Amino acid sequence: DIVMTQSPDSLAVSLGERATINCKASQSVLHNSNNKNYLAWYQQRPGQPPKLLIYWASTRESGVPDRFSGSGSGTDFTLTISSLQAEDVAVYYCQQYYSIPYTFGQGTKLEIK
Amino acid sequence: EVQLLESGGGLVQPGGSLRLSCAASGFTFGTYALSWVRQAPGKGLEWVSSVSDSGGRTYYVDSVKGRFAISRDNSKNTLFLQMNSLRAEDTALYYCAKVDGTGTTSRAFDIWGQGTMVTVSS
């Protein structure tokens, strides 16, 4: 199984500042056949289902604000929120869909400082 | 509007059974793989099972193999999860989720339902 490890577990950032969340896979999720990283990022606000933010490691889902961006390849990935807004308070998860079982990181709780 | 609506959760004793349903609308149901993902109270997300667009291929996390069965009825736009031999550790909010592309289960989950709660307790 591919183990996904996020860091940090929690993060407090001031409004308007940058937030960075890291995700490390225990093995590469880059598929050689199409050169795509099978990595997604989700946002889960309290009491809500997860919402897809980023797929293929760096492609923003339709309707997601451009302050959210994803980067990385192979085993190391980053979700960046360029200017934190109040509505970004949530838990963020990375997920690999390269191989079954599809696995999620443990989550990173983002709060306002 | 694309929607998924789960139902069928509830309180069940250890060893008991439940059948979850997920009614879909707003998209061509039979062209997308679907999955179940669960979240134990206060915990993170765990993928449970996926089924291909035709229903011919199914996949499970090891902890539910032999106890859970995923299926779908493309004529009724409905996904199912039959859960048998339930354990306390199966207690969770169960979400159904649609993948964001056709032809494979190996895609991100772009649409999620609100979830249905399963509690396994005596």
Short mmCIF file of C-alpha atoms in Angstrom, two decimals:
data_model
loop_
_atom_site.label_atom_id
_atom_site.label_comp_id
_atom_site.label_asym_id
_atom_site.label_seq_id
_atom_site.Cartn_x
_atom_site.Cartn_y
_atom_site.Cartn_z
CA ASP A 1 0.00 0.00 0.00
CA ILE A 2 1.14 3.55 -0.68
CA VAL A 3 1.36 5.51 2.57
CA MET A 4 0.63 9.24 2.30
CA THR A 5 2.16 11.42 5.00
CA GLN A 6 1.20 15.07 5.35
CA SER A 7 3.05 17.79 7.20
CA PRO A 8 2.35 19.61 9.36
CA ASP A 9 -0.62 18.07 11.17
CA SER A 10 -1.89 21.55 11.93
CA LEU A 11 -1.06 25.03 10.77
CA ALA A 12 -2.05 28.54 11.86
CA VAL A 13 -1.59 31.33 9.33
CA SER A 14 -2.58 34.99 9.39
CA LEU A 15 -5.21 36.28 6.99
CA GLY A 16 -3.61 37.27 3.70
CA GLU A 17 -0.49 35.22 4.32
CA ARG A 18 0.70 32.11 2.51
CA ALA A 19 -0.13 28.59 3.72
CA THR A 20 1.87 25.58 2.60
CA ILE A 21 0.96 21.93 3.18
CA ASN A 22 3.23 19.06 2.22
CA CYS A 23 2.40 15.51 1.23
CA LYS A 24 4.87 12.68 0.80
CA ALA A 25 4.06 9.34 -0.82
CA SER A 26 5.89 6.18 0.22
CA GLN A 27 6.41 5.37 -3.48
CA SER A 28 6.10 7.30 -6.70
CA VAL A 29 2.61 8.11 -7.97
CA LEU A 30 3.94 9.28 -11.35
CA HIS A 31 2.61 7.05 -14.12
CA ASN A 32 5.21 6.55 -16.84
CA SER A 33 2.60 5.87 -19.54
CA ASN A 34 1.11 9.38 -19.43
CA ASN A 35 3.59 11.32 -17.27
CA LYS A 36 0.82 12.22 -14.83
CA ASN A 37 0.99 12.28 -11.06
CA TYR A 38 -2.04 10.49 -9.61
CA LEU A 39 -2.39 12.91 -6.69
CA ALA A 40 -5.37 14.97 -5.55
CA TRP A 41 -5.99 17.54 -2.83
CA TYR A 42 -9.29 17.96 -1.00
CA GLN A 43 -10.67 20.56 1.38
CA GLN A 44 -13.10 19.53 4.12
CA ARG A 45 -14.83 22.28 6.02
CA PRO A 46 -16.48 21.39 9.36
CA GLY A 47 -19.64 19.37 8.87
CA GLN A 48 -19.17 19.18 5.11
CA PRO A 49 -18.08 16.45 2.70
CA PRO A 50 -14.65 16.79 1.10
CA LYS A 51 -14.34 19.08 -1.90
CA LEU A 52 -11.91 18.42 -4.73
CA LEU A 53 -9.41 21.27 -5.14
CA ILE A 54 -6.55 19.89 -7.24
CA TYR A 55 -6.09 16.77 -9.38
CA TRP A 56 -3.16 15.40 -11.39
CA ALA A 57 -1.10 17.14 -8.66
CA SER A 58 -1.41 20.60 -10.19
CA THR A 59 -4.68 20.98 -12.12
CA ARG A 60 -7.17 23.19 -10.35
CA GLU A 61 -10.76 21.94 -10.30
CA SER A 62 -13.30 24.19 -12.00
CA GLY A 63 -14.53 26.92 -9.68
CA VAL A 64 -11.64 26.66 -7.23
CA PRO A 65 -10.06 30.08 -6.54
CA ASP A 66 -6.67 30.62 -8.13
CA ARG A 67 -5.08 31.26 -4.74
CA PHE A 68 -4.98 27.45 -4.45
CA SER A 69 -2.16 25.74 -6.31
CA GLY A 70 -0.57 22.32 -6.33
CA SER A 71 2.96 21.32 -7.21
CA GLY A 72 5.39 18.44 -7.02
CA SER A 73 6.09 15.15 -8.74
CA GLY A 74 6.91 11.56 -7.93
CA THR A 75 6.73 11.32 -4.17
CA ASP A 76 6.73 14.92 -2.91
CA PHE A 77 3.84 17.33 -3.31
CA THR A 78 2.73 20.70 -1.99
CA LEU A 79 -0.57 22.53 -1.69
CA THR A 80 -0.16 26.28 -1.46
CA ILE A 81 -2.76 28.88 -0.56
CA SER A 82 -1.23 32.15 -1.67
CA SER A 83 -3.31 34.53 0.44
CA LEU A 84 -5.33 32.94 3.22
CA GLN A 85 -9.00 33.85 3.45
CA ALA A 86 -11.31 33.18 6.40
CA GLU A 87 -13.29 30.62 4.39
CA ASP A 88 -10.14 28.53 3.89
CA VAL A 89 -10.30 27.27 7.49
CA ALA A 90 -10.64 23.52 6.96
CA VAL A 91 -8.85 20.21 7.02
CA TYR A 92 -6.90 19.44 3.85
CA TYR A 93 -6.18 15.94 2.58
CA CYS A 94 -3.94 14.62 -0.14
CA GLN A 95 -4.87 11.36 -1.85
CA GLN A 96 -3.17 9.03 -4.28
CA TYR A 97 -5.25 7.29 -6.93
CA TYR A 98 -2.27 5.58 -8.58
CA SER A 99 -2.95 2.17 -7.09
CA ILE A 100 -5.47 0.34 -4.99
CA PRO A 101 -6.02 0.78 -2.13
CA TYR A 102 -6.42 4.48 -2.84
CA THR A 103 -5.02 6.17 0.23
CA PHE A 104 -5.33 9.55 1.90
CA GLY A 105 -2.96 11.52 4.04
CA GLN A 106 -3.90 11.95 7.68
CA GLY A 107 -5.09 15.52 7.10
CA THR A 108 -3.76 18.97 7.93
CA LYS A 109 -5.92 21.29 9.99
CA LEU A 110 -5.60 24.90 8.84
CA GLU A 111 -6.60 27.69 11.20
CA ILE A 112 -6.36 31.47 11.34
CA LYS A 113 -3.61 32.91 13.49
CA GLU B 1 -26.93 19.84 -10.93
CA VAL B 2 -24.78 16.80 -10.24
CA GLN B 3 -25.84 15.18 -6.97
CA LEU B 4 -25.25 12.09 -4.89
CA LEU B 5 -27.57 11.22 -2.03
CA GLU B 6 -26.73 8.43 0.38
CA SER B 7 -29.19 6.55 2.55
CA GLY B 8 -29.48 3.36 4.57
CA GLY B 9 -27.25 4.12 7.52
CA GLY B 10 -28.23 3.48 11.10
CA LEU B 11 -27.45 1.69 14.34
CA VAL B 12 -26.64 -2.01 14.03
CA GLN B 13 -25.28 -4.60 16.43
CA PRO B 14 -21.86 -6.18 15.89
CA GLY B 15 -22.20 -9.00 13.40
CA GLY B 16 -25.21 -7.40 11.77
CA SER B 17 -25.80 -6.17 8.24
CA LEU B 18 -26.75 -2.94 6.47
CA ARG B 19 -27.24 -1.97 2.86
CA LEU B 20 -26.29 1.56 1.87
CA SER B 21 -27.64 3.23 -1.25
CA CYS B 22 -26.47 6.24 -3.19
CA ALA B 23 -28.89 7.85 -5.64
CA ALA B 24 -27.27 9.86 -8.40
CA SER B 25 -28.58 12.61 -10.62
CA GLY B 26 -27.33 15.22 -13.06
CA PHE B 27 -24.81 13.10 -14.98
CA THR B 28 -24.64 10.03 -17.21
CA PHE B 29 -24.45 7.53 -14.38
CA GLY B 30 -23.32 4.49 -16.35
CA THR B 31 -20.18 6.14 -17.72
CA TYR B 32 -18.42 6.82 -14.42
CA ALA B 33 -16.79 4.66 -11.80
CA LEU B 34 -18.03 5.22 -8.26
CA SER B 35 -16.58 4.69 -4.82
CA TRP B 36 -17.38 4.56 -1.14
CA VAL B 37 -15.17 6.50 1.28
CA ARG B 38 -15.68 6.49 5.04
CA GLN B 39 -14.73 8.75 7.90
CA ALA B 40 -14.78 7.56 11.49
CA PRO B 41 -15.89 10.20 14.02
CA GLY B 42 -13.14 12.80 14.39
CA LYS B 43 -10.81 10.89 12.06
CA GLY B 44 -9.54 11.12 8.50
CA LEU B 45 -10.77 9.74 5.20
CA GLU B 46 -10.50 6.07 4.25
CA TRP B 47 -11.25 4.68 0.80
CA VAL B 48 -13.44 1.59 1.16
CA SER B 49 -14.43 0.31 -2.28
CA SER B 50 -14.77 1.20 -5.96
CA VAL B 51 -16.79 -0.18 -8.85
CA SER B 52 -16.20 0.32 -12.56
CA ASP B 53 -18.69 2.06 -14.82
CA SER B 54 -20.25 -1.23 -15.97
CA GLY B 55 -20.13 -2.82 -12.54
CA GLY B 56 -17.92 -5.58 -13.84
CA ARG B 57 -14.87 -4.71 -11.76
CA THR B 58 -14.89 -4.16 -8.02
CA TYR B 59 -12.15 -3.26 -5.56
CA TYR B 60 -11.94 -3.21 -1.76
CA VAL B 61 -9.68 -2.17 1.06
CA ASP B 62 -8.34 -5.26 2.82
CA SER B 63 -10.24 -4.59 6.06
CA VAL B 64 -13.63 -5.09 4.37
CA LYS B 65 -12.84 -7.82 1.84
CA GLY B 66 -15.21 -10.73 2.21
CA ARG B 67 -17.63 -8.68 4.32
CA PHE B 68 -18.68 -5.78 2.05
CA ALA B 69 -19.97 -5.91 -1.52
CA ILE B 70 -20.25 -2.94 -3.83
CA SER B 71 -22.68 -2.97 -6.73
CA ARG B 72 -24.60 -0.64 -8.97
CA ASP B 73 -27.84 -0.52 -10.94
CA ASN B 74 -27.20 1.65 -13.98
CA SER B 75 -30.89 1.49 -14.95
CA LYS B 76 -31.79 3.15 -11.64
CA ASN B 77 -28.76 5.44 -11.26
CA THR B 78 -28.01 3.90 -7.88
CA LEU B 79 -24.89 2.64 -6.13
CA PHE B 80 -25.01 0.15 -3.28
CA LEU B 81 -22.80 -1.11 -0.48
CA GLN B 82 -23.88 -4.33 1.21
CA MET B 83 -22.15 -4.52 4.58
CA ASN B 84 -22.15 -7.82 6.47
CA SER B 85 -20.45 -9.03 9.66
CA LEU B 86 -20.19 -5.45 10.84
CA ARG B 87 -17.64 -4.53 13.49
CA ALA B 88 -17.30 -1.60 15.86
CA GLU B 89 -14.41 -0.32 13.74
CA ASP B 90 -16.78 0.05 10.77
CA THR B 91 -18.53 2.90 12.61
CA ALA B 92 -18.19 5.90 10.32
CA LEU B 93 -19.85 8.38 8.01
CA TYR B 94 -19.99 6.69 4.61
CA TYR B 95 -19.71 8.89 1.54
CA CYS B 96 -20.30 7.89 -2.04
CA ALA B 97 -18.12 9.66 -4.56
CA LYS B 98 -17.92 9.96 -8.33
CA VAL B 99 -14.64 10.01 -10.24
CA ASP B 100 -13.80 12.96 -12.46
CA GLY B 101 -13.34 11.08 -15.72
CA THR B 102 -14.50 8.05 -17.63
CA GLY B 103 -12.96 4.67 -18.33
CA THR B 104 -11.18 3.96 -15.05
CA THR B 105 -11.50 4.02 -11.28
CA SER B 106 -8.07 5.68 -11.03
CA ARG B 107 -9.26 9.25 -10.98
CA ALA B 108 -9.87 11.91 -8.35
CA PHE B 109 -13.24 12.12 -6.65
CA ASP B 110 -14.97 15.24 -7.95
CA ILE B 111 -18.47 14.84 -6.53
CA TRP B 112 -19.30 13.66 -3.01
CA GLY B 113 -22.57 13.02 -1.27
CA GLN B 114 -23.37 14.30 2.21
CA GLY B 115 -22.81 10.89 3.74
CA THR B 116 -24.83 8.40 5.77
CA MET B 117 -23.83 7.44 9.31
CA VAL B 118 -23.26 3.82 10.28
CA THR B 119 -22.94 3.01 13.96
CA VAL B 120 -22.00 -0.49 15.04
CA SER B 121 -22.68 -0.96 18.73
CA SER B 122 -24.43 -3.27 21.14
#
